[in-house]
Short mmCIF file of C-alpha atoms and ligand atoms in Angstrom, two decimals:
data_model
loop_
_atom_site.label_atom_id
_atom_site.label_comp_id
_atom_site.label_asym_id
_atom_site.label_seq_id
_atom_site.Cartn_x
_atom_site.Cartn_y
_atom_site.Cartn_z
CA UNK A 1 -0.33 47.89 33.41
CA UNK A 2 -2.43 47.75 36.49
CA UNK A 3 -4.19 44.10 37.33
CA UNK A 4 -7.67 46.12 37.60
CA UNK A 5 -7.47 46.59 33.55
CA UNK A 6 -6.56 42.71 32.12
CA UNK A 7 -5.76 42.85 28.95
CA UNK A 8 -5.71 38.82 27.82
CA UNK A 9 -4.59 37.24 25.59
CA UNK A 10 -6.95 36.47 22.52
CA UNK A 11 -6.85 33.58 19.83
CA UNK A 12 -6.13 37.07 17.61
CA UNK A 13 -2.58 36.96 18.04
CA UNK A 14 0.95 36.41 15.50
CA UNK A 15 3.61 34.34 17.29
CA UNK A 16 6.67 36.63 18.16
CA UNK A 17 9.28 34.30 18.02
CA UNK A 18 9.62 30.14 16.96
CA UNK A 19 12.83 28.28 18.22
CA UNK A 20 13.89 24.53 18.38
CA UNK A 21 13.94 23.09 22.64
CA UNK A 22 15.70 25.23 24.76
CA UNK A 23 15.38 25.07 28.54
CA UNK A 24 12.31 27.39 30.09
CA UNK A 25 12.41 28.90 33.88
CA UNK A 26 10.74 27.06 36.38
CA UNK A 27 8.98 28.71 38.89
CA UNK A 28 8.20 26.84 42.56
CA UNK A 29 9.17 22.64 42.22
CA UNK A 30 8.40 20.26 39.54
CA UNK A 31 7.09 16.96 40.46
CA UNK A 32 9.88 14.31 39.82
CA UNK A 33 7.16 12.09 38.39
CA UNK A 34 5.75 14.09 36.16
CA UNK A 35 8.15 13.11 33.33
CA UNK A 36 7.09 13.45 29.17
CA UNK A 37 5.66 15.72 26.61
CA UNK A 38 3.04 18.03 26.07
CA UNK A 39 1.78 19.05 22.95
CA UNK A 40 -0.21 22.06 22.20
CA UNK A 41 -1.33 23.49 19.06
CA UNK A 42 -3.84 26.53 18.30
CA UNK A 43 -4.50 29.28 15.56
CA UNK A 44 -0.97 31.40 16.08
CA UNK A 45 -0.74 32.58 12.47
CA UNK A 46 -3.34 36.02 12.17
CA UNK A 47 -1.49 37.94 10.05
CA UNK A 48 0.30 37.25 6.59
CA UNK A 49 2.00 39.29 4.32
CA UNK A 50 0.46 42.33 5.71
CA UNK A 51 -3.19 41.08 5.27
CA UNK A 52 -5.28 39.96 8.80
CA UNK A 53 -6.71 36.52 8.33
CA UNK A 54 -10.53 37.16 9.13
CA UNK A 55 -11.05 34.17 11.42
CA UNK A 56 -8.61 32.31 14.05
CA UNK A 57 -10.21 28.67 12.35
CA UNK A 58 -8.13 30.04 9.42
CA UNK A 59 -4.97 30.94 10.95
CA UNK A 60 -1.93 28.41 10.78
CA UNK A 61 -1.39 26.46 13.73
CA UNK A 62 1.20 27.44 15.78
CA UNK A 63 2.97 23.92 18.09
CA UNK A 64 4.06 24.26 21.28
CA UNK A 65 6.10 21.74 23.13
CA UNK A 66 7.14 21.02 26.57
CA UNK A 67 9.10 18.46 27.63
CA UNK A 68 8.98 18.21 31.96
CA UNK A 69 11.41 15.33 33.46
CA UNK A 70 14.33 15.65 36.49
CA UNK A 71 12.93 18.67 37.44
CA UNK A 72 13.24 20.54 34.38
CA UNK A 73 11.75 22.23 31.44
CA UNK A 74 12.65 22.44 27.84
CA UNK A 75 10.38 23.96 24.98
CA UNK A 76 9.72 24.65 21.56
CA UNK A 77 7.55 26.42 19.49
CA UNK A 78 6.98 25.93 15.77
CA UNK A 79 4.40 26.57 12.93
CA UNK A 80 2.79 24.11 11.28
CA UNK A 81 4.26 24.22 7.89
CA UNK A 82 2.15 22.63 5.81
CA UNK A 83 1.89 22.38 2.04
CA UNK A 84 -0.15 25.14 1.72
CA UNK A 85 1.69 27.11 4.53
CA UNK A 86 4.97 26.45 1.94
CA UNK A 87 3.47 27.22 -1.34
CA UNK A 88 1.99 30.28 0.80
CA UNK A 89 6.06 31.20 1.26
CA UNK A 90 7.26 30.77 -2.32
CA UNK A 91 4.13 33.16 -4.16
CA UNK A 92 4.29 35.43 -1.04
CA UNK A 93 1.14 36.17 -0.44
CA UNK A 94 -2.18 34.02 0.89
CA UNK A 95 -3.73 31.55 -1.29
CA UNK A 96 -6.41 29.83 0.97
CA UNK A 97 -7.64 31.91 3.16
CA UNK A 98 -10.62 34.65 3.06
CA UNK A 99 -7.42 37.00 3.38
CA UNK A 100 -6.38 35.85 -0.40
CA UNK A 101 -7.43 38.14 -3.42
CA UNK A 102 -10.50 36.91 -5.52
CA UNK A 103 -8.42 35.59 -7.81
CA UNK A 104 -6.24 33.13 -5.73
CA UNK A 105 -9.99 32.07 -3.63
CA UNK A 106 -11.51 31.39 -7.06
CA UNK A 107 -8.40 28.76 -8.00
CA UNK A 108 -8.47 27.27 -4.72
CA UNK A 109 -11.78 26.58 -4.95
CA UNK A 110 -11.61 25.32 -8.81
CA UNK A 111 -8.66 23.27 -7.66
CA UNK A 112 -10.67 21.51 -4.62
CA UNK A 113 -7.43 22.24 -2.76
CA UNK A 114 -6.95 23.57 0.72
CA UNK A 115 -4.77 24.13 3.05
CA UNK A 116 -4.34 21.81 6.66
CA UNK A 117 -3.58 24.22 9.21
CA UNK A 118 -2.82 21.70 12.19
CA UNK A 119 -4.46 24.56 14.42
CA UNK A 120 -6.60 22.65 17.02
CA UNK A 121 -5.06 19.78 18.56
CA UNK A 122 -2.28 17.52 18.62
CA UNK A 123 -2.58 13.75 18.19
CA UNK A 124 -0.75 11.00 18.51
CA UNK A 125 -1.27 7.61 17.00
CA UNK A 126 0.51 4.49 16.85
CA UNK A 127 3.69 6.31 18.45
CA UNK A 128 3.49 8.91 15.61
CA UNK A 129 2.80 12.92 16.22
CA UNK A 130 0.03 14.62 14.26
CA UNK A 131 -1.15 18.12 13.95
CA UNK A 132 -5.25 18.24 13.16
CA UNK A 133 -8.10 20.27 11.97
CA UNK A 134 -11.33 19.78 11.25
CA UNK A 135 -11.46 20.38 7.57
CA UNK A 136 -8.67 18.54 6.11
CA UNK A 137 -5.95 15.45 6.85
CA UNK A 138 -3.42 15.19 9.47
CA UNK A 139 -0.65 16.43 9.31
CA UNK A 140 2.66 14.50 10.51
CA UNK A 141 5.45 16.22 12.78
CA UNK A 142 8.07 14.74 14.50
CA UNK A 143 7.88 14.76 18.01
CA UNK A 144 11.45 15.42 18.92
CA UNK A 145 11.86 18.42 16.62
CA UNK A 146 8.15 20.15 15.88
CA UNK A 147 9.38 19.63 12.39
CA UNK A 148 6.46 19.56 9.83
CA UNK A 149 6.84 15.92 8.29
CA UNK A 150 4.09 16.26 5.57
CA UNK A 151 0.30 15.60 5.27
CA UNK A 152 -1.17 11.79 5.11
CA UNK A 153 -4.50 10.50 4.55
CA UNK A 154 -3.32 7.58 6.97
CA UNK A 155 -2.63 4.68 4.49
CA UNK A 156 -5.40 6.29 1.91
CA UNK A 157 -7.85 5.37 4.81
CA UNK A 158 -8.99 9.62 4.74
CA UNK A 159 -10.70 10.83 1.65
CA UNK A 160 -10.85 14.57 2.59
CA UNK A 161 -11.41 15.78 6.38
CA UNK A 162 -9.80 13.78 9.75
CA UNK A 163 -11.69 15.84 12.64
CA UNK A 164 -9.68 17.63 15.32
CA UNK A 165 -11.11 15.26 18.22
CA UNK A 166 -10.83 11.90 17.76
CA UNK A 167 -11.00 10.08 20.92
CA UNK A 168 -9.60 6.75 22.39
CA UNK A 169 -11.22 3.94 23.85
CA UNK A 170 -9.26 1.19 26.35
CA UNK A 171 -11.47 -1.39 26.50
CA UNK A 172 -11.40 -1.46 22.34
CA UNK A 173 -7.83 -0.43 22.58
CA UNK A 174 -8.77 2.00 19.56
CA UNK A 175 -9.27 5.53 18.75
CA UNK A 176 -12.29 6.31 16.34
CA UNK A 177 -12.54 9.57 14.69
CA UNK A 178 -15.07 11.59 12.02
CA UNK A 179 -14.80 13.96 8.76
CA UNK A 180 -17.01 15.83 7.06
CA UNK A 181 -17.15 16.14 3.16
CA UNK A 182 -19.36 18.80 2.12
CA UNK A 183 -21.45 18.47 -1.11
CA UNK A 184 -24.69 18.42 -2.62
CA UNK A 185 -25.05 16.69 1.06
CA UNK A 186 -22.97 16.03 3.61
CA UNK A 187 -21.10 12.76 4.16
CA UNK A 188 -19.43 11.46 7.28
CA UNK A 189 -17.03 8.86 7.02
CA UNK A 190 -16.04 7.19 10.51
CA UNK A 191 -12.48 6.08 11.22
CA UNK A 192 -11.00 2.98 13.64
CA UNK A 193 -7.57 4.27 14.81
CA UNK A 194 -6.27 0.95 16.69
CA UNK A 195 -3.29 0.57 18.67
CA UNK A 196 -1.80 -2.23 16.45
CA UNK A 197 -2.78 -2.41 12.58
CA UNK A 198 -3.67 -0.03 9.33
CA UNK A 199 -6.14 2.80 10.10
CA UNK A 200 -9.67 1.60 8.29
CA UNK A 201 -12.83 3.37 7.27
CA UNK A 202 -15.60 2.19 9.28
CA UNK A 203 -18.83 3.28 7.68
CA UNK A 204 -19.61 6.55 5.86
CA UNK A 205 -23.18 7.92 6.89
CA UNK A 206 -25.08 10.75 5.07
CA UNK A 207 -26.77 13.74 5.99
CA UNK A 208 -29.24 16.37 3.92
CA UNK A 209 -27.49 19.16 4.96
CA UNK A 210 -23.84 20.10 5.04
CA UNK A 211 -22.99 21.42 8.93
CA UNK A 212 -20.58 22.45 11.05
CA UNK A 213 -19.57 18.94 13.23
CA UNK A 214 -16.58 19.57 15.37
CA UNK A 215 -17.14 16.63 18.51
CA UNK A 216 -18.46 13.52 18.59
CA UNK A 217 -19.59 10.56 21.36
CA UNK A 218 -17.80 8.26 21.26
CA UNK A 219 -19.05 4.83 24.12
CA UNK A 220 -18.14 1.50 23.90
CA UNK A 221 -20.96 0.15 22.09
CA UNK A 222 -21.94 3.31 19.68
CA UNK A 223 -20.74 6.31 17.97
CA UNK A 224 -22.94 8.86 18.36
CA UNK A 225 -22.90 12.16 15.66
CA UNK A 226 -24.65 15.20 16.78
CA UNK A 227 -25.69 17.36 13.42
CA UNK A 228 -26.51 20.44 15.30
CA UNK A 229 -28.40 23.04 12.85
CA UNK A 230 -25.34 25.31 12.08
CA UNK A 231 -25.70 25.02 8.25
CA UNK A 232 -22.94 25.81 5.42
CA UNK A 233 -23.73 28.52 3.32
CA UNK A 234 -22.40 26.87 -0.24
CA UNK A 235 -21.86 29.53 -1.96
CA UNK A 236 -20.46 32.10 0.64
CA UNK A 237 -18.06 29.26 1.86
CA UNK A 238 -17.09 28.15 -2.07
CA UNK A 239 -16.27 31.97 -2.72
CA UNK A 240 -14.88 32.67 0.34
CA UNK A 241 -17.35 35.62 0.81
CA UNK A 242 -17.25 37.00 4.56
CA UNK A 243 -15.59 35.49 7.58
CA UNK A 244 -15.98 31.76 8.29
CA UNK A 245 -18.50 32.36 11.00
CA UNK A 246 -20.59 33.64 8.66
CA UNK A 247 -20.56 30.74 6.33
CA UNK A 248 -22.80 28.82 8.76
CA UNK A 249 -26.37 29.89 9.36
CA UNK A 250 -28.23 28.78 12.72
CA UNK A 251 -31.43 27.05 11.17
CA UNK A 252 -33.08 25.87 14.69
CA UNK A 253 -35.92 24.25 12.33
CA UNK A 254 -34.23 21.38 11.05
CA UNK A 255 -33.41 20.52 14.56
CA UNK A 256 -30.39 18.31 15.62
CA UNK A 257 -29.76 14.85 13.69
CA UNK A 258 -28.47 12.08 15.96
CA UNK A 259 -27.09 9.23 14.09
CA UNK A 260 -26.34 6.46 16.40
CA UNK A 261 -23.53 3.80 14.44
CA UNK A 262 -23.25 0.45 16.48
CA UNK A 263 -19.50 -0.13 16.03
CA UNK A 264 -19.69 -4.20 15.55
CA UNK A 265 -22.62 -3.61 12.88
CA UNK A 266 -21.77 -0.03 11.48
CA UNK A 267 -24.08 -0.59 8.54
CA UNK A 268 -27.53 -0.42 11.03
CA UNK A 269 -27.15 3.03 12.05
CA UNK A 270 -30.83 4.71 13.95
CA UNK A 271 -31.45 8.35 13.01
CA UNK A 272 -33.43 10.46 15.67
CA UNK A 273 -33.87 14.65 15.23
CA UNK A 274 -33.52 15.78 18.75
CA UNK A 275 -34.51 19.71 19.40
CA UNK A 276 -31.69 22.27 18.07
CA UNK A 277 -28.43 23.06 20.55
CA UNK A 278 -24.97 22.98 20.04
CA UNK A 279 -21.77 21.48 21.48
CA UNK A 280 -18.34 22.38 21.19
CA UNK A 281 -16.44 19.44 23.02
CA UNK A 282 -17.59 15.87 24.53
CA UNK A 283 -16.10 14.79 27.63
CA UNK A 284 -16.99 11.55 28.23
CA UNK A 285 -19.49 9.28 27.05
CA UNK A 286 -21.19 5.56 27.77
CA UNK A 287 -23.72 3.13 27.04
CA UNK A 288 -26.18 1.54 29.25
CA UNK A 289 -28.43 -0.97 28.75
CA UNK A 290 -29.67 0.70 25.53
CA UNK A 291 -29.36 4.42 26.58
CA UNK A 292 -26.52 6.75 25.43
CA UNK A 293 -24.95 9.01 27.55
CA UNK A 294 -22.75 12.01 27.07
CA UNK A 295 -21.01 15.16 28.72
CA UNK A 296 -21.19 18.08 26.14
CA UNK A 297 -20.36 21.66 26.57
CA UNK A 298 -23.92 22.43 25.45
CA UNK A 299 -24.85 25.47 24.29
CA UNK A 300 -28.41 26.94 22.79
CA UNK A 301 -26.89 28.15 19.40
CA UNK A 302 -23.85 28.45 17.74
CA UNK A 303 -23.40 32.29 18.28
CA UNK A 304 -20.00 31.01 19.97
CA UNK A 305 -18.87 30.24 16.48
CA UNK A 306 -18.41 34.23 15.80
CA UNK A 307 -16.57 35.34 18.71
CA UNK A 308 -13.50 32.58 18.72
CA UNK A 309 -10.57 34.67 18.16
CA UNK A 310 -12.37 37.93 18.05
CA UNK A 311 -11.79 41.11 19.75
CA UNK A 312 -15.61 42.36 19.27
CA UNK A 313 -16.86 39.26 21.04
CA UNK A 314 -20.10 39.24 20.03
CA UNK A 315 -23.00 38.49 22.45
CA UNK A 316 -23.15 34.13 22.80
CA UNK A 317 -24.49 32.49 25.61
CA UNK A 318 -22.38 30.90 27.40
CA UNK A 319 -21.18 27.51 27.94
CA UNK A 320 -22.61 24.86 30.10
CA UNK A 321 -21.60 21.06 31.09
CA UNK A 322 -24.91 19.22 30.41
CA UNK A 323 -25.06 15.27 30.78
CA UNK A 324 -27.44 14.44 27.96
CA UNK A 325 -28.70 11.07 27.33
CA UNK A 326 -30.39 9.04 23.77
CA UNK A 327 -32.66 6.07 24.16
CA UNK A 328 -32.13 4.25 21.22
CA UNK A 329 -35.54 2.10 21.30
CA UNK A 330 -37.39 5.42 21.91
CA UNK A 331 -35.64 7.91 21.16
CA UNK A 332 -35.69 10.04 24.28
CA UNK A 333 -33.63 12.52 24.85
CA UNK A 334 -32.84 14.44 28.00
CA UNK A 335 -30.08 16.78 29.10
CA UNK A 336 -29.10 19.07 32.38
CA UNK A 337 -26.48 21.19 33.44
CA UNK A 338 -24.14 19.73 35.86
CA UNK A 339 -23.20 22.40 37.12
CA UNK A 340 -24.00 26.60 37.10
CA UNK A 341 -20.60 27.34 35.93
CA UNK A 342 -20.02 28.09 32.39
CA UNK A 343 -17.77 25.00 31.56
CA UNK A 344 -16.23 24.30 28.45
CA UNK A 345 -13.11 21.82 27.25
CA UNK A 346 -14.08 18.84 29.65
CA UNK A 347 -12.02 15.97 30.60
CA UNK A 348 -11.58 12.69 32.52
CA UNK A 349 -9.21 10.19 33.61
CA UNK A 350 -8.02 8.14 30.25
CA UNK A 351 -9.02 5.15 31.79
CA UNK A 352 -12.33 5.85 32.50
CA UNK A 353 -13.47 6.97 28.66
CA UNK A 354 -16.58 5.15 27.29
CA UNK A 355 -17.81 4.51 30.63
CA UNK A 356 -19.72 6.48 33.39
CA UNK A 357 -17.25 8.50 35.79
CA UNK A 358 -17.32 10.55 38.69
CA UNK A 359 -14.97 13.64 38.18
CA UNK A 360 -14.21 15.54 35.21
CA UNK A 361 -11.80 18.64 34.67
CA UNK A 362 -12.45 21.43 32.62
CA UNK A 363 -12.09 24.86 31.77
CA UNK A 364 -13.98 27.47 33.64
CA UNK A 365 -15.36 31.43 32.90
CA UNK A 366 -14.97 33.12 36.06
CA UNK A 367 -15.89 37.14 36.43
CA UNK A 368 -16.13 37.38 32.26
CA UNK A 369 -15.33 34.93 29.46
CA UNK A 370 -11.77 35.75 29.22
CA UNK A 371 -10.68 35.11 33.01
CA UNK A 372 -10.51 31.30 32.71
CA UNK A 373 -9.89 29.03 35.61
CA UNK A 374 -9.62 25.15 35.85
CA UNK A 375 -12.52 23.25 37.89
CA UNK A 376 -13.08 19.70 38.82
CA UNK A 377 -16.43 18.63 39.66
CA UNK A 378 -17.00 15.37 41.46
CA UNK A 379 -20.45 14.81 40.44
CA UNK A 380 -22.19 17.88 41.39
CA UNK A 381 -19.44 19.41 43.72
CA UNK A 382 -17.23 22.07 42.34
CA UNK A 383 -13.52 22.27 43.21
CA UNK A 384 -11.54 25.53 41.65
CA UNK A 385 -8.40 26.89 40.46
CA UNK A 386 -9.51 31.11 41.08
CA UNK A 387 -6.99 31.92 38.82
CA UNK A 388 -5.86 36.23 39.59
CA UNK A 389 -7.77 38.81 37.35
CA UNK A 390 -4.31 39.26 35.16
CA UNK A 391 -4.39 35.58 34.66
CA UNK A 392 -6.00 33.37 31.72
CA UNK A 393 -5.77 29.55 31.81
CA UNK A 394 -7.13 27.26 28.77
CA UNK A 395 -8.15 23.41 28.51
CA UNK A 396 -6.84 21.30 31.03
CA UNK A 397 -4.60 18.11 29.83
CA UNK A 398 -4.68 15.53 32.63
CA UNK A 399 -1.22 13.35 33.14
CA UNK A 400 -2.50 10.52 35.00
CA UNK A 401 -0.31 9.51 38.03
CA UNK A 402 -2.77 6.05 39.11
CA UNK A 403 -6.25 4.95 38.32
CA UNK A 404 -8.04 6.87 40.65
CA UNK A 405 -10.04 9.62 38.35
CA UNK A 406 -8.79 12.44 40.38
CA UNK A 407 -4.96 11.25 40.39
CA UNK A 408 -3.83 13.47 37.84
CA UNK A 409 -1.46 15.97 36.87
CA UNK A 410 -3.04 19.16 35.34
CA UNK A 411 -1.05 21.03 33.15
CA UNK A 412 -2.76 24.44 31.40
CA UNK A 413 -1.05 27.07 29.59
CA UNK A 414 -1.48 30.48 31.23
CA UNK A 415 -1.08 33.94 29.74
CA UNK A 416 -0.34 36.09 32.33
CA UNK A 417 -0.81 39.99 31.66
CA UNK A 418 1.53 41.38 34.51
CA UNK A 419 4.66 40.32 32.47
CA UNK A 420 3.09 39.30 29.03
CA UNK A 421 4.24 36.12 28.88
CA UNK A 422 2.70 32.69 29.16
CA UNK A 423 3.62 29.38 31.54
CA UNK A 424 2.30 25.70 31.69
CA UNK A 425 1.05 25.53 35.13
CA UNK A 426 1.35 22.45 36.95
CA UNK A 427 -1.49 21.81 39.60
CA UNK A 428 -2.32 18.74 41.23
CA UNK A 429 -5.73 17.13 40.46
CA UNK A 430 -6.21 16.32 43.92
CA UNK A 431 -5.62 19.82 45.24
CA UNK A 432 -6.71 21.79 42.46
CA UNK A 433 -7.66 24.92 45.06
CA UNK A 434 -4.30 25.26 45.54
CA UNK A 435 -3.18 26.30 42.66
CA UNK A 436 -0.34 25.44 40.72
CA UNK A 437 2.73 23.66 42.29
CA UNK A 438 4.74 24.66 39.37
CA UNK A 439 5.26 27.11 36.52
CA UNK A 440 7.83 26.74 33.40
CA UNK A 441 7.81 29.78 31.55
CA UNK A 442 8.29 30.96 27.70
CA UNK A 443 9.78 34.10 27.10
CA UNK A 444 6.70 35.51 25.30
CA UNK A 445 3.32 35.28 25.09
CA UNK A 446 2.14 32.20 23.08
CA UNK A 447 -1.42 32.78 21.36
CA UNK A 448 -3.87 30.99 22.83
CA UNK A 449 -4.52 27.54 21.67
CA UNK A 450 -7.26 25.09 21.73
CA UNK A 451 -6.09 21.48 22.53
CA UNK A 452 -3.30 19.24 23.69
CA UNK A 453 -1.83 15.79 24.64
CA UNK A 454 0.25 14.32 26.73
CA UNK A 455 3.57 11.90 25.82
CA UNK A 456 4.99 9.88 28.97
CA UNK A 457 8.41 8.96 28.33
FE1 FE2 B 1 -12.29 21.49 19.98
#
């Protein structure tokens, strides 16, 4: 294969191979401080029994671990084997998926059951290891294994749904989360995840039409849902009719609902319709004298939706960082790219969540939407990793070395399309442009995944 026809890797790829820790090749010179975990999870299941699951959002997640300390590298990789993954095994075929028969969609849906994939990001809570989705529950796994534990609705705290991005606050010293129960309208139910304590409910909020939510904002003084306009089709999602994209039709009329939730006084939420957009990821968030302010990966529909994990990438706009900001006593709302790069899986320094920053890493589209860099802007100034044409990075996990907001390990997994394999590259925050100090390699190429974390040891 020459590097002037890059192939990439797509979210439309089977794991070859699963295996318990064994010790990867490191290319160039690990930093001896850079000593933990990091957890990655993503869609790595697209074909079962013989039949192609239609959409990567339905695929079973697929972990990948990587533990980095004395200069060395040790990883796993496991599926998610949830309940539905397991009674999947034993009738040998699909039962949840658009790729099960008529038959098997109609009792899932009588049945209200599902199946928790784990495919878009690890979690960890309370020094426990989780694998999440949007639709369903968390799923448990033990850190030191990638063994699939079981499902949990945290203490009976989740009714149904436990979003994929719940996101942690230090001055509350508390991670709050969302999920999304569709019915006859949608409810939201808001979660506090603290440090020390059971997990608790902290309001439920309701919305006229069920929608696709995937990110929220999350500042120190509100929570902040976004109902962007990409409405469930009941019936096609109920029957499993079509692709999962297609369930969700872009109706830029009803506009986008903000619900703003104080978090001391949950029950005196303010509702605002801003004009229609949609956001994949938040990256940081805060709250000034009465103002809201958020990061998004904004985008002007959910098009997007249709080509994750597809080959025939259908025509989307792409992404864009935009810093967007709610007055709650008017209800203004603004927004502006940072940036002319298209920009999506932002991040900052831990430390510096739920409060205004200065730098934030993310992933970058470079000559087409598969050749994917890593970028830190301070402010407006840009700072890249080129990565070669062969080359595709994903989201950036930052392992924080100080407090200073670019003082961060960056570790990405890389598919590379010379040798077919893919690496966690190791760059320095500080010196992104010069690309990574480090590479520990897997033996074969892992399917792209959406989101990670980080576990010091
Ligand atoms: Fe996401």
């Amino acid at each position: 294969m020459t590097a002037s026809v890059p192939r990439h890797l797509s979210l439309n790829q089977t794991v070859q191979r699963t295996h318990a820790f064994e010790t990867m090749r490191v290319e160039g010179t690990l930093p001896p401080d850079l000593c933990g975990t990091l957890f990655r999870t993503g869609p790595g299941v697209r074909e079962r029994f013989g039949r192609p699951i239609p959409h990567a959002f339905e695929a079973d997640g697929v972990m990948s671990a990587v533990r980095f300390g004395g200069g060395e590298a040790q990883g796993a990789v496991q599926i998610v084997r949830s309940q539905g993954y397991l009674e999947e095994e034993q009738a040998g075929r699909p039962l949840y998926s658009t790729a099960a028969s008529w038959l098997d969609r109609g009792r899932a849906a009588v049945s209200g059951r599902g199946k928790a994939t784990g495919n878009t990001t690890m979690w960890q809570w309370q020094g426990q290891l989780f694998a999440l989705m949007e639709g369903l529950g968390p799923v448990q796994i033990a850190a030191d294994t990638l063994d699939t534990l079981g499902e949990t609705d945290l203490g009976g705290v989740v009714p149904q749904a436990f979003s994929a991005h719940p996101h942690y606050l230090p001055q509350r010293k508390a991670a709050f989360n969302f999920g999304c129960r569709y019915g006859r309208e949608m409810q939201i139910d808001l979660f506090v995840l603290p440090d020390a304590g059971p997990a608790q409910r902290l309001t439920t909020v309701t919305v006229e039409h069920n929608s696709m939510v995937h990110d929220f904002v999350v500042t120190d003084t509100h929570l902040l849902l976004l109902v962007c306009p990409a409405q469930l089709q009941s019936v096609r999602a109920l029957l499993g009719i079509g692709s999962l994209d297609t369930w969700f039709r872009w109706a830029p009329e009803a506009g986008t609902i903000a619900i703003a939730v104080p978090i001391d006084d949950p029950d005196r939420a303010q509702r605002f319709t801003l004009p229609p957009f949609w956001f994949w990821h938040t990256g940081n968030a805060w709250s000034e004298d009465g103002v809201l302010g958020a990061d998004l990966s904004w985008y002007p529909d959910s098009a997007s939706l249709a080509g994750i994990g597809s080959d025939d990438r259908p025509t989307a706009a792409a992404p864009a960082l935009h810093r967007c900001s709610l007055d709650l006593r008017t209800g203004h709302w603004e927004h502006h790219p940072l940036h002319s790069l298209p920009i999506d899986f932002p991040h900052v320094h831990p430390s510096v969540f739920g409060r205004p920053h200065r730098t934030t890493f993310a992933a970058a589209q470079l000559s087409t939407p598969e050749h994917i860099g890593i970028v830190r802007l301070d402010d407006g100034d840009a700072t890249l990793w080129t990565v070669e044409a062969h080359e595709q990075a994903s989201e950036p996990v930052l392992v924080p070395r100080s407090d200073a907001e670019d003082d961060v390990w960056v570790l990405t997994l890389v598919h590379d399309d010379r040798v077919d394999r893919s690496c966690i590259a190791v760059l320095d925050g500080q010196h992104l442009d010069h690309g990574p100090v480090a590479r520990v390699w897997f033996d074969q190429p892992l399917p792209l995944t959406f989101h990670g974390t980080w576990k010091p040891s």
